[in-house]
Amino acid sequence: MMNISPRLAGENNKDYSYRVIRENMMSLTLAPGQVISEIDLADALQISRTPVREVLAKLKEEHLIDVVPQVGTYVSKIKGHLIEEAAFMRFTLEKEVLLRSCQSFPAEALLELKKNVGLQELLVDKKARELDFHQLDTEFHQIIYRGNHLENVWKSITRLSTHYNRIRLLSEREHSFEEAVTQHRQMIGLIEQGQTEQIEHAVKQHILAPMNQWEELYRDDSRFAHYFDVSSGISVC
């Protein structure tokens, strides 16, 4: 069963169905490997099948849909090689963006970051708030890219990080996200103080190091093993 959020002002059927279906996939409400159909999705959203069909084609490009000819359409299982590619991209780009931020970063964007982390800290140790944290986490990094006038770079990262972000959310449900909040606070300090020499280590700890915990999620005896297709393996970049 999907979570059906209210339609936003100005959303047409295609935009609305894309946002709601994608949110349900990224929140794991529509679980990896789950069978889906145009008819069921259109009925749930109370719209025609045409925009849903177009949305599924778009989500397939984002690696969130697998179509098996003459068998069915599925929410894609989380794939190891796509996690690795996204982690490599995030590490490489985030390091450079933070280095730029240490040289110059708007005061208003820095204030946004501090407000965002303040909200994150309110969620620490709260039960079942992982999705709320995950959304704030996404906004935190988006603010950094926007402060560097790299909004389209962030959008590209978001489109290519669907598998990486789903396993991150799953991990945050199993472990505390307190360490990630602390790392966000440290990143703000590095930007404020222009400490470029510490950027690479900070980004490595934030983006790559958590992957060491993920094996327990996809190994054969995990209760989440059926969410994964790790035929290509997962490793720390």
Short mmCIF file of C-alpha atoms in Angstrom, two decimals:
data_model
loop_
_atom_site.label_atom_id
_atom_site.label_comp_id
_atom_site.label_asym_id
_atom_site.label_seq_id
_atom_site.Cartn_x
_atom_site.Cartn_y
_atom_site.Cartn_z
CA MET A 1 0.00 0.00 0.00
CA MET A 2 1.39 3.38 -1.01
CA ASN A 3 1.41 6.51 1.09
CA ILE A 4 -0.64 9.00 -0.93
CA SER A 5 0.39 12.55 -0.07
CA PRO A 6 -1.80 15.53 -1.04
CA ARG A 7 -1.31 17.09 -4.43
CA LEU A 8 0.88 20.20 -4.36
CA ALA A 9 -0.27 23.49 -5.86
CA GLY A 10 0.26 23.52 -9.60
CA GLU A 11 1.07 19.82 -9.94
CA ASN A 12 -0.30 18.15 -13.06
CA ASN A 13 -1.05 14.43 -13.10
CA LYS A 14 2.39 13.48 -14.38
CA ASP A 15 4.29 15.58 -11.84
CA TYR A 16 2.03 14.40 -9.03
CA SER A 17 2.32 10.72 -9.89
CA TYR A 18 6.10 10.98 -10.36
CA ARG A 19 6.60 12.61 -6.97
CA VAL A 20 4.34 10.21 -5.06
CA ILE A 21 5.55 7.00 -6.71
CA ARG A 22 9.19 8.00 -6.40
CA GLU A 23 8.79 9.00 -2.75
CA ASN A 24 7.25 5.61 -2.00
CA MET A 25 10.14 3.83 -3.70
CA MET A 26 12.81 5.91 -2.01
CA SER A 27 11.17 5.45 1.41
CA LEU A 28 11.00 1.67 0.79
CA THR A 29 7.21 1.74 1.18
CA LEU A 30 7.23 0.25 -2.30
CA ALA A 31 9.87 -2.33 -1.45
CA PRO A 32 12.75 -3.42 -3.67
CA GLY A 33 11.62 -6.39 -5.73
CA GLN A 34 7.91 -5.60 -5.30
CA VAL A 35 5.64 -6.15 -8.30
CA ILE A 36 3.85 -3.02 -9.49
CA SER A 37 1.36 -2.30 -12.26
CA GLU A 38 0.12 0.74 -14.13
CA ILE A 39 -3.46 -0.13 -13.27
CA ASP A 40 -2.89 -0.42 -9.53
CA LEU A 41 -0.81 2.74 -9.36
CA ALA A 42 -3.32 4.73 -11.42
CA ASP A 43 -6.18 3.50 -9.23
CA ALA A 44 -4.32 4.40 -6.05
CA LEU A 45 -3.59 7.89 -7.36
CA GLN A 46 -7.05 8.24 -8.96
CA ILE A 47 -5.64 9.31 -12.31
CA SER A 48 -5.47 7.78 -15.78
CA ARG A 49 -2.85 5.22 -16.77
CA THR A 50 -1.14 7.47 -19.37
CA PRO A 51 0.82 9.71 -16.95
CA VAL A 52 1.66 6.67 -14.82
CA ARG A 53 3.08 4.90 -17.87
CA GLU A 54 5.24 7.95 -18.64
CA VAL A 55 6.40 8.14 -15.02
CA LEU A 56 7.40 4.48 -14.95
CA ALA A 57 9.53 5.04 -18.05
CA LYS A 58 11.25 7.96 -16.30
CA LEU A 59 11.80 5.94 -13.13
CA LYS A 60 13.30 3.15 -15.21
CA GLU A 61 15.93 5.67 -16.38
CA GLU A 62 16.66 6.38 -12.70
CA HIS A 63 17.22 2.65 -12.10
CA LEU A 64 14.15 2.38 -9.85
CA ILE A 65 12.14 0.16 -12.19
CA ASP A 66 13.01 -3.21 -13.72
CA VAL A 67 10.87 -4.49 -16.55
CA VAL A 68 11.03 -8.20 -17.34
CA PRO A 69 9.40 -8.77 -20.75
CA GLN A 70 6.30 -10.98 -20.59
CA VAL A 71 6.78 -11.34 -16.83
CA GLY A 72 6.15 -8.04 -15.10
CA THR A 73 7.33 -4.69 -13.76
CA TYR A 74 9.17 -4.51 -10.45
CA VAL A 75 10.64 -1.96 -8.10
CA SER A 76 14.32 -2.53 -8.75
CA LYS A 77 16.28 -4.45 -6.17
CA ILE A 78 19.22 -2.55 -4.69
CA LYS A 79 22.26 -3.27 -6.85
CA GLY A 80 25.82 -3.30 -5.59
CA HIS A 81 27.47 -1.71 -8.62
CA LEU A 82 25.03 1.21 -8.58
CA ILE A 83 25.76 1.81 -4.89
CA GLU A 84 29.47 1.88 -5.66
CA GLU A 85 29.09 4.24 -8.62
CA ALA A 86 26.99 6.66 -6.58
CA ALA A 87 29.40 6.53 -3.64
CA PHE A 88 32.33 7.25 -5.96
CA MET A 89 30.48 10.17 -7.53
CA ARG A 90 29.36 11.57 -4.16
CA PHE A 91 32.85 11.32 -2.68
CA THR A 92 34.58 12.89 -5.68
CA LEU A 93 32.15 15.76 -6.16
CA GLU A 94 31.41 16.50 -2.51
CA LYS A 95 35.11 16.82 -1.74
CA GLU A 96 35.49 19.45 -4.45
CA VAL A 97 32.31 21.30 -3.50
CA LEU A 98 33.37 21.51 0.15
CA LEU A 99 36.81 22.74 -0.87
CA ARG A 100 35.11 25.52 -2.83
CA SER A 101 32.87 26.23 0.16
CA CYS A 102 35.94 26.74 2.36
CA GLN A 103 37.10 29.45 -0.03
CA SER A 104 33.77 31.22 -0.38
CA PHE A 105 30.30 30.42 0.93
CA PRO A 106 27.29 32.73 1.35
CA ALA A 107 26.46 33.74 4.92
CA GLU A 108 22.76 33.07 4.37
CA ALA A 109 23.50 29.54 3.13
CA LEU A 110 25.68 28.92 6.19
CA LEU A 111 22.78 29.99 8.39
CA GLU A 112 20.52 27.58 6.49
CA LEU A 113 22.96 24.76 7.20
CA LYS A 114 22.99 25.55 10.91
CA LYS A 115 19.19 25.64 11.08
CA ASN A 116 19.01 22.36 9.19
CA VAL A 117 21.45 20.61 11.56
CA GLY A 118 19.54 22.02 14.53
CA LEU A 119 16.43 20.22 13.24
CA GLN A 120 18.47 17.05 12.69
CA GLU A 121 19.66 17.14 16.29
CA LEU A 122 16.06 17.25 17.51
CA LEU A 123 15.47 13.86 15.83
CA VAL A 124 18.40 12.03 17.44
CA ASP A 125 17.19 9.11 19.60
CA LYS A 126 13.61 9.63 18.40
CA LYS A 127 11.99 6.39 17.25
CA ALA A 128 10.76 5.95 13.67
CA ARG A 129 12.09 9.33 12.53
CA GLU A 130 14.67 8.00 10.09
CA LEU A 131 12.78 9.22 7.04
CA ASP A 132 12.50 12.72 8.52
CA PHE A 133 16.25 12.72 9.17
CA HIS A 134 16.93 11.39 5.68
CA GLN A 135 14.99 14.30 4.17
CA LEU A 136 16.89 16.83 6.28
CA ASP A 137 20.16 15.12 5.35
CA THR A 138 19.31 15.50 1.67
CA GLU A 139 18.43 19.17 2.18
CA PHE A 140 21.71 19.75 4.04
CA HIS A 141 23.82 18.64 1.09
CA GLN A 142 21.53 20.40 -1.37
CA ILE A 143 22.14 23.68 0.47
CA ILE A 144 25.91 23.23 0.06
CA TYR A 145 25.60 22.68 -3.68
CA ARG A 146 23.13 25.55 -4.04
CA GLY A 147 25.50 27.83 -2.12
CA ASN A 148 28.10 27.05 -4.80
CA HIS A 149 25.61 27.59 -7.66
CA LEU A 150 25.74 23.89 -8.51
CA GLU A 151 22.05 23.03 -8.21
CA ASN A 152 22.04 21.02 -11.44
CA VAL A 153 25.02 18.99 -10.27
CA TRP A 154 23.03 18.08 -7.15
CA LYS A 155 20.01 17.12 -9.27
CA SER A 156 22.23 14.82 -11.33
CA ILE A 157 23.62 13.24 -8.16
CA THR A 158 20.08 12.70 -6.86
CA ARG A 159 18.99 10.94 -10.06
CA LEU A 160 22.00 8.63 -9.99
CA SER A 161 21.97 7.87 -6.26
CA THR A 162 18.69 6.00 -5.96
CA HIS A 163 20.30 2.72 -4.89
CA TYR A 164 22.85 4.39 -2.62
CA ASN A 165 20.15 6.44 -0.88
CA ARG A 166 17.85 3.47 -0.37
CA ILE A 167 20.52 1.41 1.39
CA ARG A 168 21.47 4.48 3.44
CA LEU A 169 17.88 4.83 4.63
CA LEU A 170 17.73 1.13 5.45
CA SER A 171 20.94 1.43 7.44
CA GLU A 172 19.62 4.48 9.29
CA ARG A 173 16.61 2.43 10.37
CA GLU A 174 18.90 -0.20 11.84
CA HIS A 175 21.46 2.13 13.43
CA SER A 176 21.48 5.54 15.05
CA PHE A 177 22.05 8.46 12.70
CA GLU A 178 23.64 10.49 15.49
CA GLU A 179 27.11 10.11 13.98
CA ALA A 180 25.92 11.53 10.66
CA VAL A 181 24.48 14.55 12.48
CA THR A 182 27.81 15.09 14.25
CA GLN A 183 29.61 14.88 10.90
CA HIS A 184 27.26 17.49 9.42
CA ARG A 185 28.05 19.82 12.32
CA GLN A 186 31.77 19.25 11.72
CA MET A 187 31.39 20.07 8.02
CA ILE A 188 29.87 23.41 8.95
CA GLY A 189 32.88 24.09 11.15
CA LEU A 190 35.29 23.26 8.34
CA ILE A 191 33.47 25.65 6.00
CA GLU A 192 33.42 28.44 8.59
CA GLN A 193 37.10 28.05 9.41
CA GLY A 194 38.28 27.32 5.87
CA GLN A 195 40.01 24.11 6.94
CA THR A 196 40.62 22.66 3.50
CA GLU A 197 43.23 20.18 4.73
CA GLN A 198 40.58 18.22 6.64
CA ILE A 199 37.97 18.06 3.89
CA GLU A 200 38.99 14.79 2.24
CA HIS A 201 39.01 12.90 5.55
CA ALA A 202 35.64 14.37 6.55
CA VAL A 203 34.01 13.39 3.26
CA LYS A 204 35.52 9.91 3.37
CA GLN A 205 34.12 9.37 6.87
CA HIS A 206 30.72 10.68 5.87
CA ILE A 207 30.21 8.98 2.52
CA LEU A 208 32.49 5.94 2.30
CA ALA A 209 32.99 4.72 5.87
CA PRO A 210 29.28 3.91 6.47
CA MET A 211 29.49 1.32 3.70
CA ASN A 212 31.44 -0.90 6.11
CA GLN A 213 28.20 -1.44 8.06
CA TRP A 214 26.09 -2.33 5.05
CA GLU A 215 27.21 -5.93 4.58
CA GLU A 216 24.94 -7.02 7.42
CA LEU A 217 21.98 -5.72 5.43
CA TYR A 218 22.55 -7.73 2.25
CA ARG A 219 24.26 -10.91 3.42
CA ASP A 220 22.30 -14.15 3.01
CA ASP A 221 21.10 -14.38 6.62
CA SER A 222 19.78 -10.78 6.71
CA ARG A 223 16.02 -10.22 6.91
CA PHE A 224 16.55 -7.68 4.12
CA ALA A 225 18.49 -9.99 1.81
CA HIS A 226 15.55 -10.15 -0.62
CA TYR A 227 15.86 -6.37 -1.18
CA PHE A 228 19.24 -6.78 -2.87
CA ASP A 229 20.83 -7.90 -6.10
CA VAL A 230 24.52 -7.90 -5.21
CA SER A 231 25.73 -10.17 -7.97
CA SER A 232 28.44 -7.60 -8.71
CA GLY A 233 29.27 -7.18 -5.01
CA ILE A 234 29.60 -4.07 -2.86
CA SER A 235 32.92 -2.66 -1.71
CA VAL A 236 34.22 0.52 -0.14
CA CYS A 237 35.65 2.83 -2.81
#
